[in-house]
Short mmCIF file of C-alpha atoms in Angstrom, two decimals:
data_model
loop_
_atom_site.label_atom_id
_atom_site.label_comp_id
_atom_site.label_asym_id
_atom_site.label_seq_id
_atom_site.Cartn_x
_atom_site.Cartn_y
_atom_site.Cartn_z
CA UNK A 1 211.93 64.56 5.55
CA UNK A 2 214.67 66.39 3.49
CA UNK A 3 216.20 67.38 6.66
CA UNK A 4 216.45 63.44 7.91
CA UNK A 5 217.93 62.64 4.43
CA UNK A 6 220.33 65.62 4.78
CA UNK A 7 221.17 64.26 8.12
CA UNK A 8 221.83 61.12 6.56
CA UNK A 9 224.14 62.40 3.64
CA UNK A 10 226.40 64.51 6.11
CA UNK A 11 226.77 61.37 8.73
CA UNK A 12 227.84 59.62 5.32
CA UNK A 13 230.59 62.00 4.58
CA UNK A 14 234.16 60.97 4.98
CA UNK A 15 236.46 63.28 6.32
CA UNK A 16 240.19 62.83 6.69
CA UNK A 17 243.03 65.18 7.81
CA UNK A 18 246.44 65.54 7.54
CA UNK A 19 248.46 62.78 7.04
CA UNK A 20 245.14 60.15 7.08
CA UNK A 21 244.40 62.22 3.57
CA UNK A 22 247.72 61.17 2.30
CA UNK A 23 247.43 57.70 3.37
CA UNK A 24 243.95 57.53 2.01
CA UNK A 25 245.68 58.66 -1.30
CA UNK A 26 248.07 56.39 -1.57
CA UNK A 27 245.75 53.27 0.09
CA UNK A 28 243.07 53.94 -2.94
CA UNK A 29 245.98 53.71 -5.41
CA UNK A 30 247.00 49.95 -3.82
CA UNK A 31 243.72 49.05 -3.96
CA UNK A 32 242.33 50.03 -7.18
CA UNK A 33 245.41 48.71 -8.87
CA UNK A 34 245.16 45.58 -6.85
CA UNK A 35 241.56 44.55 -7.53
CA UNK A 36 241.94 45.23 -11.31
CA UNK A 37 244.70 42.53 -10.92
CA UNK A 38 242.55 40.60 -8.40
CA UNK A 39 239.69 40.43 -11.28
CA UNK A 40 241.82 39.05 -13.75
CA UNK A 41 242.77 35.90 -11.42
CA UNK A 42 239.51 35.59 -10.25
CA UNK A 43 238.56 34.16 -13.55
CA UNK A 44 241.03 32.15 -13.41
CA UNK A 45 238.95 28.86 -12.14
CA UNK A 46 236.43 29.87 -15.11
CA UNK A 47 240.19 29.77 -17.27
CA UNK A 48 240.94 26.24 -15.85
CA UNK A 49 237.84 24.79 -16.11
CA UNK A 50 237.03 25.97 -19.89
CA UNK A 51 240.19 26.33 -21.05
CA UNK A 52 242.52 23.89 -19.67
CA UNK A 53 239.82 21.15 -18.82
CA UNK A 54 240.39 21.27 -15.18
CA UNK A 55 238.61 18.66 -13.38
CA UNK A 56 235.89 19.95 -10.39
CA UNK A 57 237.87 19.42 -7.41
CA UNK A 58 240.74 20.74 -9.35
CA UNK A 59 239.55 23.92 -8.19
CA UNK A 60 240.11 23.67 -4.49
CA UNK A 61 243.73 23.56 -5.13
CA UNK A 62 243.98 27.27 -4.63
CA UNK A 63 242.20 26.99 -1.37
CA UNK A 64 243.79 24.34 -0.01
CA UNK A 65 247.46 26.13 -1.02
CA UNK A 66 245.90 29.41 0.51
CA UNK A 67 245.60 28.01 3.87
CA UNK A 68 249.72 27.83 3.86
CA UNK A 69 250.19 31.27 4.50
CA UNK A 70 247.09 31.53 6.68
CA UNK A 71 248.82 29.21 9.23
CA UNK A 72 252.25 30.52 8.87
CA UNK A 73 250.51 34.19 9.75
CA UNK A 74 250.27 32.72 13.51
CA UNK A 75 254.17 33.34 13.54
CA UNK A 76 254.10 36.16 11.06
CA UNK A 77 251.72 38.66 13.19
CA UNK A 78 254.37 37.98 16.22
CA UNK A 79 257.42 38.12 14.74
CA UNK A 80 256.48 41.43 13.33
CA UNK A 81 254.17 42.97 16.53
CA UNK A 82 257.58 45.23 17.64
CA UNK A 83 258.49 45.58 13.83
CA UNK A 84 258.08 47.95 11.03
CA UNK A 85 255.23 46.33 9.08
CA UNK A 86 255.38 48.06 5.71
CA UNK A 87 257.95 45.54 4.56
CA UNK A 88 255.76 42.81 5.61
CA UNK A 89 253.38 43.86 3.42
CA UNK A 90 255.31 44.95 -0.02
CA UNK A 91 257.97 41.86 0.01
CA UNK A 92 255.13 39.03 0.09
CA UNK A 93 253.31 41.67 -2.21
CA UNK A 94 255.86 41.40 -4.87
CA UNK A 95 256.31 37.29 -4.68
CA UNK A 96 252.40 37.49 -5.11
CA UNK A 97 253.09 39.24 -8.48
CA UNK A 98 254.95 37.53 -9.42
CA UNK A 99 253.22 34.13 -9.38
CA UNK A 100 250.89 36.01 -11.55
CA UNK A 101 253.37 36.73 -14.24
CA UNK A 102 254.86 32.20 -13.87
CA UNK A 103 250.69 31.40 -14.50
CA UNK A 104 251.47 33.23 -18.36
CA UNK A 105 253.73 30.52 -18.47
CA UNK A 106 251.71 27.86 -17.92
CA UNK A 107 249.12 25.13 -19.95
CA UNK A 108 247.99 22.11 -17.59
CA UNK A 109 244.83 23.03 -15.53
CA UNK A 110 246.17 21.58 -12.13
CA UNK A 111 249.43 23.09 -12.72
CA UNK A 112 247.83 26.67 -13.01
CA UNK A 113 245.91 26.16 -10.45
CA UNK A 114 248.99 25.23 -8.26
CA UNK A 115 250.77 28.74 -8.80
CA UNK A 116 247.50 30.44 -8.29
CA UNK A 117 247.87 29.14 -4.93
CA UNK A 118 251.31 29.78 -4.07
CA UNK A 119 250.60 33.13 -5.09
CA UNK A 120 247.49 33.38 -2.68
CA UNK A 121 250.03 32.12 0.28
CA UNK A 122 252.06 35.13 -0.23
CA UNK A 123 249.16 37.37 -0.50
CA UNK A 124 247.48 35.89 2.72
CA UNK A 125 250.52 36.51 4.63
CA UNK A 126 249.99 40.35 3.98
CA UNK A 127 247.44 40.67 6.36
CA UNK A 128 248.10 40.96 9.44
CA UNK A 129 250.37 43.42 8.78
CA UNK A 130 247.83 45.32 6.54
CA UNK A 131 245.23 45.42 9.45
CA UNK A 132 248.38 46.99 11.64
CA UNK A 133 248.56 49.58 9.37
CA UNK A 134 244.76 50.41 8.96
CA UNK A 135 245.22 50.62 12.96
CA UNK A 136 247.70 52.69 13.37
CA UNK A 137 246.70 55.43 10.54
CA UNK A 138 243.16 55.63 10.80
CA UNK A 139 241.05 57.25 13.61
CA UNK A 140 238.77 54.68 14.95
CA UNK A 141 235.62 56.51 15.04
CA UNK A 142 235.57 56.36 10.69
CA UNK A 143 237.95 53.33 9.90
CA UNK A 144 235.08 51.13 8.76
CA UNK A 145 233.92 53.84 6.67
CA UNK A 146 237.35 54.79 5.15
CA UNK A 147 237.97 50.90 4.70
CA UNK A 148 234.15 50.61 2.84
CA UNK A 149 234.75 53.47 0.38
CA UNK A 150 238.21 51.91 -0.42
CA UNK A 151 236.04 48.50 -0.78
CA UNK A 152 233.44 50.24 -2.79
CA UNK A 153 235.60 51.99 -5.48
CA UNK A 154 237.33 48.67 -5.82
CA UNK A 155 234.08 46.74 -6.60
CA UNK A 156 233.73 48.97 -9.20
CA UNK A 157 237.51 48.38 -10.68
CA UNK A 158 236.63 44.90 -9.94
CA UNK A 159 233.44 44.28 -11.91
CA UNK A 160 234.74 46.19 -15.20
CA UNK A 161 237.80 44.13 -15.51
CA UNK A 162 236.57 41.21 -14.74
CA UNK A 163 233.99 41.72 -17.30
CA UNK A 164 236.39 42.79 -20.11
CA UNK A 165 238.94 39.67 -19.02
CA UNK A 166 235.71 37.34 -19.10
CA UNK A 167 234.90 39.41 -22.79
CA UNK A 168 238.22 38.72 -24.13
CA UNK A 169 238.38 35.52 -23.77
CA UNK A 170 234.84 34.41 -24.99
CA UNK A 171 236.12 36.64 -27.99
CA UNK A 172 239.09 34.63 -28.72
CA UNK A 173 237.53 31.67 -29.85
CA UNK A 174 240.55 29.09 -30.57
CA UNK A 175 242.96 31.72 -29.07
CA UNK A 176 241.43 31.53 -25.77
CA UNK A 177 244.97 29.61 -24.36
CA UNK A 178 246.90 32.69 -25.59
CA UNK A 179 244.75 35.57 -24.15
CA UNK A 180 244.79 33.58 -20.85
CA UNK A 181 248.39 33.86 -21.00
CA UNK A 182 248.52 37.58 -21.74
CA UNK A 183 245.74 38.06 -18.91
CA UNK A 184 248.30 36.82 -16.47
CA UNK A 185 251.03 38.93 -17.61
CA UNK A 186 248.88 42.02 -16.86
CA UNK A 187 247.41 40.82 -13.85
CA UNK A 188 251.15 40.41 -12.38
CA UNK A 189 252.07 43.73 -13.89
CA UNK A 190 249.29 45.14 -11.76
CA UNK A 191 249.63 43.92 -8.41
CA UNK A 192 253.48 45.25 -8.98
CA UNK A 193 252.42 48.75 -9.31
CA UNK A 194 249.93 48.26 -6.62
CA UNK A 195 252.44 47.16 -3.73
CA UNK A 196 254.51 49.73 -5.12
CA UNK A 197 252.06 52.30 -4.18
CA UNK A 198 251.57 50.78 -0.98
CA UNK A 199 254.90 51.21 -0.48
CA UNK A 200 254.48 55.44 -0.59
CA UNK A 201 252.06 55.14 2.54
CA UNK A 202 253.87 56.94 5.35
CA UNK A 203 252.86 54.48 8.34
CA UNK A 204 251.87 55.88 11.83
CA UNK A 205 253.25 53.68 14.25
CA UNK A 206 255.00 53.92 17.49
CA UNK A 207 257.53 50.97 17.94
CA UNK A 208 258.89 52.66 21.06
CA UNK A 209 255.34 52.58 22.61
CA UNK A 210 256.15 48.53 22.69
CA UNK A 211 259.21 47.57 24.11
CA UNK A 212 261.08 44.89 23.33
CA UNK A 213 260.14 42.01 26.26
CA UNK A 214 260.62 38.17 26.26
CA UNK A 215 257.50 37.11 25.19
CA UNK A 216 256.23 33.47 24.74
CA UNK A 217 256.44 31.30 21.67
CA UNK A 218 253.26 32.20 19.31
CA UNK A 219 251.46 29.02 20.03
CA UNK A 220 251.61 28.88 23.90
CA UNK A 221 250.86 32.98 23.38
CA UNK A 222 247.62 31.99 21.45
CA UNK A 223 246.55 29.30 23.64
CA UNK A 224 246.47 32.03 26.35
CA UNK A 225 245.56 35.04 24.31
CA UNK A 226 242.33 32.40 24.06
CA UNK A 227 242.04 31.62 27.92
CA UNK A 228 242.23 35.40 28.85
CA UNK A 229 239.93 37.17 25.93
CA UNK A 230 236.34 35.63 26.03
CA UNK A 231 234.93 38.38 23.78
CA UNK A 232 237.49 37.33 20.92
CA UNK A 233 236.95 33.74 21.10
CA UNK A 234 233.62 34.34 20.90
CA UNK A 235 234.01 36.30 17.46
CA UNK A 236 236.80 33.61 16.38
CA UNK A 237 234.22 31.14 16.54
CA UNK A 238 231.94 33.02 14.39
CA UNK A 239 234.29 33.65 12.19
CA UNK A 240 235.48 30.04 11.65
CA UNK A 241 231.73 28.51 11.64
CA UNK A 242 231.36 31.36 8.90
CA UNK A 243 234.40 30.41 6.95
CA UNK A 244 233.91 26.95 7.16
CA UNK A 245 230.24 26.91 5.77
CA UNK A 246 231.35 29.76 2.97
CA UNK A 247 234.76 28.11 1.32
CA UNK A 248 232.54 24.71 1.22
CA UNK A 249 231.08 26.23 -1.93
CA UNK A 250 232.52 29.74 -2.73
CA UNK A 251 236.11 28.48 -4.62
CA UNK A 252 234.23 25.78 -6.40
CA UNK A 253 231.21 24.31 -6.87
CA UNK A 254 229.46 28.40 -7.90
CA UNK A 255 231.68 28.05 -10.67
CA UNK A 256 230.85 25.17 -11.67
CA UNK A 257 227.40 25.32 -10.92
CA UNK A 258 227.18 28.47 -13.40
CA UNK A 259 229.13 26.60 -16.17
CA UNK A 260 227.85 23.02 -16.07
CA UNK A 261 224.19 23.37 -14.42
CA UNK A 262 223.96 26.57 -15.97
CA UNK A 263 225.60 26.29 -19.22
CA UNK A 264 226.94 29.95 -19.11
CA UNK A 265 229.53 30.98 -21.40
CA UNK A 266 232.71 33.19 -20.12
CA UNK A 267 230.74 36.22 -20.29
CA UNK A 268 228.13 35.16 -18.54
CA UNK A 269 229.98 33.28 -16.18
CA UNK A 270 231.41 36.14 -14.82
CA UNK A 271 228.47 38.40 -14.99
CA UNK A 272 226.62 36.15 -12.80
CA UNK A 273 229.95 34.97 -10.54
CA UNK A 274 231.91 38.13 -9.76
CA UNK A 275 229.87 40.99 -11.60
CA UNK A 276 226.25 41.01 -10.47
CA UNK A 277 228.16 40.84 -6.65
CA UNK A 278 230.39 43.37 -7.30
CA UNK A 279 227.72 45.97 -8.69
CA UNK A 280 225.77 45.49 -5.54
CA UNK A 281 228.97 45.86 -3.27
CA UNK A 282 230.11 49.29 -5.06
CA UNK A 283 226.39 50.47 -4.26
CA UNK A 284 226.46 49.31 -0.73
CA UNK A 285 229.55 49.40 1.11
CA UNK A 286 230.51 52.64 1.67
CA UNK A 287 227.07 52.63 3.53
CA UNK A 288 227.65 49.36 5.55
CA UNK A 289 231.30 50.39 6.38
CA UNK A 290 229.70 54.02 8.12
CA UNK A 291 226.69 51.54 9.55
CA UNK A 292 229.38 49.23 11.38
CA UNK A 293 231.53 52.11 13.19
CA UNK A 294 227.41 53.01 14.55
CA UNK A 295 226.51 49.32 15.87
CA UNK A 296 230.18 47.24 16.04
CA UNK A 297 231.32 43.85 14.80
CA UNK A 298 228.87 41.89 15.74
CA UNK A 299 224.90 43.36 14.54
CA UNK A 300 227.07 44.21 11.43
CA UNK A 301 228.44 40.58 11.10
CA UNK A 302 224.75 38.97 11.74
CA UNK A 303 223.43 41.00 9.08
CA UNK A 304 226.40 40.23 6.46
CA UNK A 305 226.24 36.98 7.63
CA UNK A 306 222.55 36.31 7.13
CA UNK A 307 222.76 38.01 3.53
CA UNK A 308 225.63 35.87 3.05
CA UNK A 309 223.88 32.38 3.50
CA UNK A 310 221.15 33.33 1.48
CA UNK A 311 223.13 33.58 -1.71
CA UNK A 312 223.94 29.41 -2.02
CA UNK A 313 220.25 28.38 -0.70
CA UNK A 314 218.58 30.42 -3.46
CA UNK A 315 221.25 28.90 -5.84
CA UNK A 316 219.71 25.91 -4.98
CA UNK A 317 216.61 26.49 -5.70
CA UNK A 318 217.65 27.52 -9.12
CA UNK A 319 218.85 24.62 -10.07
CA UNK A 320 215.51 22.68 -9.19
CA UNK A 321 213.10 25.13 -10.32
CA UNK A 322 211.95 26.04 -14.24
CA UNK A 323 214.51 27.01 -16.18
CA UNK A 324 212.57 30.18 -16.89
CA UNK A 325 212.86 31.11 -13.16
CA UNK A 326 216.70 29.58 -12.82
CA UNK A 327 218.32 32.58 -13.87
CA UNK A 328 216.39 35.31 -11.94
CA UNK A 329 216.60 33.16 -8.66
CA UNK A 330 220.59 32.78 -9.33
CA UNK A 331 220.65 36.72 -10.08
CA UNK A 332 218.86 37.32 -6.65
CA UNK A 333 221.14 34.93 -5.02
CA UNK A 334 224.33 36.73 -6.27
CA UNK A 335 223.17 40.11 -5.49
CA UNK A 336 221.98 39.02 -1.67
CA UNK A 337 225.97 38.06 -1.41
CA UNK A 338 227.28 41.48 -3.35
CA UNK A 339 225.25 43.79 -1.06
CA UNK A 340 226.92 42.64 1.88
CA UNK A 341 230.54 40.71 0.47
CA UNK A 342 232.34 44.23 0.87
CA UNK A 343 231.58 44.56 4.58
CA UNK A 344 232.57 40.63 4.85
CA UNK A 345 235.97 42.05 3.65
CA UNK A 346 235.96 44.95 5.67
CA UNK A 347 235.32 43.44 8.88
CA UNK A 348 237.31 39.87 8.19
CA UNK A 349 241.03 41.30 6.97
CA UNK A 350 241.13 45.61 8.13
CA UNK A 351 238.84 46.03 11.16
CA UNK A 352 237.68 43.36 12.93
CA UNK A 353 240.26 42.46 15.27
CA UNK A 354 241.15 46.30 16.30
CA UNK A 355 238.19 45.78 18.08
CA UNK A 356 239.38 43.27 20.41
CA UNK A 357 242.84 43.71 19.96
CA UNK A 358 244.87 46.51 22.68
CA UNK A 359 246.61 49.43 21.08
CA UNK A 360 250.38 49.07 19.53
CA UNK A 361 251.90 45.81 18.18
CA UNK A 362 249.23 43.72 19.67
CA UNK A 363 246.74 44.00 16.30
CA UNK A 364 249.20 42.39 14.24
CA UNK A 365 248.93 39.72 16.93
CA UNK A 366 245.95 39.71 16.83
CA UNK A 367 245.25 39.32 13.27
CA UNK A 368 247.60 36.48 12.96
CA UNK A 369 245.75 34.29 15.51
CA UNK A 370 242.59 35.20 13.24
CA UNK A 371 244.07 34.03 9.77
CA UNK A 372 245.96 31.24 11.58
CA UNK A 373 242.69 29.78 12.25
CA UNK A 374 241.03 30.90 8.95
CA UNK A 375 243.88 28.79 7.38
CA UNK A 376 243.03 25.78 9.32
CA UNK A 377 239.35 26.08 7.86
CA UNK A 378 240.40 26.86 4.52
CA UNK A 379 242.15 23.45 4.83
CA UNK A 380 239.15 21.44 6.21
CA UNK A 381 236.90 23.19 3.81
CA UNK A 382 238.99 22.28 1.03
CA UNK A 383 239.12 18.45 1.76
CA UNK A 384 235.44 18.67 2.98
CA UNK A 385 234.26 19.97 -0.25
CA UNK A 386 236.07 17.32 -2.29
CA UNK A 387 234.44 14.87 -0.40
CA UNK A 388 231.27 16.35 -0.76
CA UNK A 389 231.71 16.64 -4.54
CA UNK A 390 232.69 13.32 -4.71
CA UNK A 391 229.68 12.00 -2.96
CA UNK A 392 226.85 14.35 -3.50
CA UNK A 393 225.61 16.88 -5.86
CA UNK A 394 226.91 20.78 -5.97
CA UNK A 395 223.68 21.42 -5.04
CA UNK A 396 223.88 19.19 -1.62
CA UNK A 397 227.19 21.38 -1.09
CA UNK A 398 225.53 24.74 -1.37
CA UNK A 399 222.88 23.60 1.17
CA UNK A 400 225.01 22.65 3.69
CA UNK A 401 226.89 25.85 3.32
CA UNK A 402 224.30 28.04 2.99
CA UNK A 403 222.73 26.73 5.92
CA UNK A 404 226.06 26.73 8.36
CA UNK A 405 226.13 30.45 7.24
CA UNK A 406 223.25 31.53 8.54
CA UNK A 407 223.99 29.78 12.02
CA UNK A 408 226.76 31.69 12.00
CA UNK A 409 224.56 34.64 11.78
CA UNK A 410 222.66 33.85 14.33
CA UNK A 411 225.55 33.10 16.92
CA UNK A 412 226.64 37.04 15.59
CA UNK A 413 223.23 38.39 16.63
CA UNK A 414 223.45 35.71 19.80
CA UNK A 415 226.79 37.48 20.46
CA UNK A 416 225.10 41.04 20.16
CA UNK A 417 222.49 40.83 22.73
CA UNK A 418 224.52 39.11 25.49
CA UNK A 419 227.85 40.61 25.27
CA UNK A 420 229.48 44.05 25.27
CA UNK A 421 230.73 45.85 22.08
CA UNK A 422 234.33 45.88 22.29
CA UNK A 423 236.01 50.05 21.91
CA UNK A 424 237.80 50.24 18.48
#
């Protein structure tokens, strides 16, 4: 038995050489700094909602703004395929930054909710070159891994300042307004030394391993990047169905469920929202990240997925049941979602299209048909859940997205038995 375990631990160790050490280095700078920033803003719908009396479906602003920059990627990942993609990622890096730093300047719930989403345009339009990048300077055979222990330090980050931001403002009582304010200021400050850092990586690309050819406008290039590359639109599907189903709830109605069905304070709020998840992710990812380089995309997406779509269906049970048993069930919910959200992340914006995607300037390609698409289903999601809201209880919206989740985990498992895993 100690043996198998030891067996275990060594096929759990990551080892990087060389100049994959330095870019490790400078990668876990970026994203620690980045996700203590990230866990300031994403308190921010708890900030609108309790602070500036934003209104429910206030709080799909952000996603419908999001899906901006998800669209415009489509263009994005070509334009930059035979290009340097570093700048792609710091310029957009630093207008995301400073939207952060204009929401310190700002009191009307809608209106803060507004930046918040122009910022999340510029940081969505990071990606594809970010996945490019991953590519190109990680060996294939550990990238998941690398990209989960990056993930997993940064839950860690994550769930300590967003715990302290929640703190702070449940401390300042009739000063809430002014500590939301200074929250932002940091929060931009942060994300400026973390694109900064990204900046040091040293990227290992080969632009003369894709010549320059006339290639065809990014839409008509899609429509037969589609036509040619079953495998893919198989996992786009997937991805969309899972998309779809998740944003339904995810940007608004948990929140509100923990605030107004709940009656949570800050504190609690977040401990429940973005803590509890983020303990379980730290715990967890670094193992699903070395799990998914064993058995590919798609076991590893059925099995995110599947944890995934529990999380809103045993919310809704928690808001039906005694309230003695309300809180455990919503624990268990948000802890079936942390164990598997940093794999999600993994797979979704680093990974997941290098395995479909040829060598070179392709991934960035690649990735840009993927958050073109996600865009579009931010945007339906967006209006859908509006409409839902308007029409139907939160807990009505968490069951239909709870449920379309775990579809989606069954066309990943679907997906697994009848087709081939892609090479990385």
């Amino acid at each position: 038995m100690r043996r198998g375990l030891g067996h275990r631990l060594r096929r759990q160790r990551l080892t990087l050489q060389g100049t994959e050490r330095h870019t490790f280095r400078w990668h876990m700078g970026f994203t620690l700094l980045d996700s203590a920033g990230a866990a300031i803003l994403a308190n921010a719908p708890l900030m609108a909602t309790k602070t500036l009396t934003a209104a429910d479906w206030q709080l799909n602003i952000p996603l419908g703004l999001s899906c901006v920059g998800m669209i415009a990627a489509l263009h994005l990942g070509a334009f930059m395929a035979d290009r340097p993609k570093k700048p792609f990622v710091v310029v957009p890096g630093l207008f995301y930054a400073a939207a952060s730093l204009g929401m310190a300047m700002i009191d009307t719930g809608w209106l803060f909710l507004l930046v918040y989403g122009l910022g999340a345009i510029f940081e969505v339009a990071t990606r594809p070159a970010v996945a490019a990048i991953v590519r190109s300077n990680y060996a294939a055979d550990h990238r998941n891994h690398a990209m989960g222990r990056l993930r997993q330090c940064s839950a860690i980050v994550f769930l300590g300042v967003t715990m302290g931001s929640a703190w702070l403002l449940d401390r300042a009582g009739g000063h809430a307004a002014d500590w939301v304010r200074a929250e932002m200021v940091l929060a931009g400050l942060l994300s400026l030394a973390a694109y900064l850092c990204f900046r040091r990586i040293r990227v290992q690309e080969n632009l003369a391993a894709s010549p320059e050819v006339p290639r065809p406008a990014p839409a008509r290039s899609m429509v037969r990047l589609l036509g040619q590359d079953a495998p893919f639109r198989n996992y786009l599907i997937g991805f969309m169905a899972f998309a779809f189903f998740n944003l339904l709830y995810a940007a608004s109605v948990v929140w509100a469920f923990a605030a107004k069905d709940l009656g949570l304070s800050y504190l609690a709020c977040s401990l429940l929202v973005q803590v509890i998840p983020s303990v379980a992710s730290s715990l967890l990812t670094g193992w699903l990240g070395a799990w998914t380089d064993r058995v590919g995309p798609w076991k590893a997406w059925g099995l995110i997925r599947a944890g995934w779509g529990l999380d809103p269906l045993l919310l809704v049970l928690a808001a039906v049941v005694p309230s003695l048993a309300a809180l455990p069930l919503a624990v268990a919910a948000r802890l079936s979602r942390g164990a598997v959200m940093g794999g999600s992340w993994v797979l979704s914006w680093q990974t997941g299209v290098s395995c479909f995607a040829p060598p070179g300037g392709e991934t960035a390609r690649y990735m840009g048909v993927q958050t073109f698409f996600n865009g579009l289903v931010r945007l339906g999601a967006a209006v859908a859940s509006s409409l839902l809201l308007a029409v139907a209880t939160r807990s009505t919206v968490l069951l239909v997205g709870g449920v379309g989740v775990l579809l989606s985990s069954l066309h990943a498992f679907h997906c697994a038995r009848k087709l081939r895993t892609p090479s990385t």
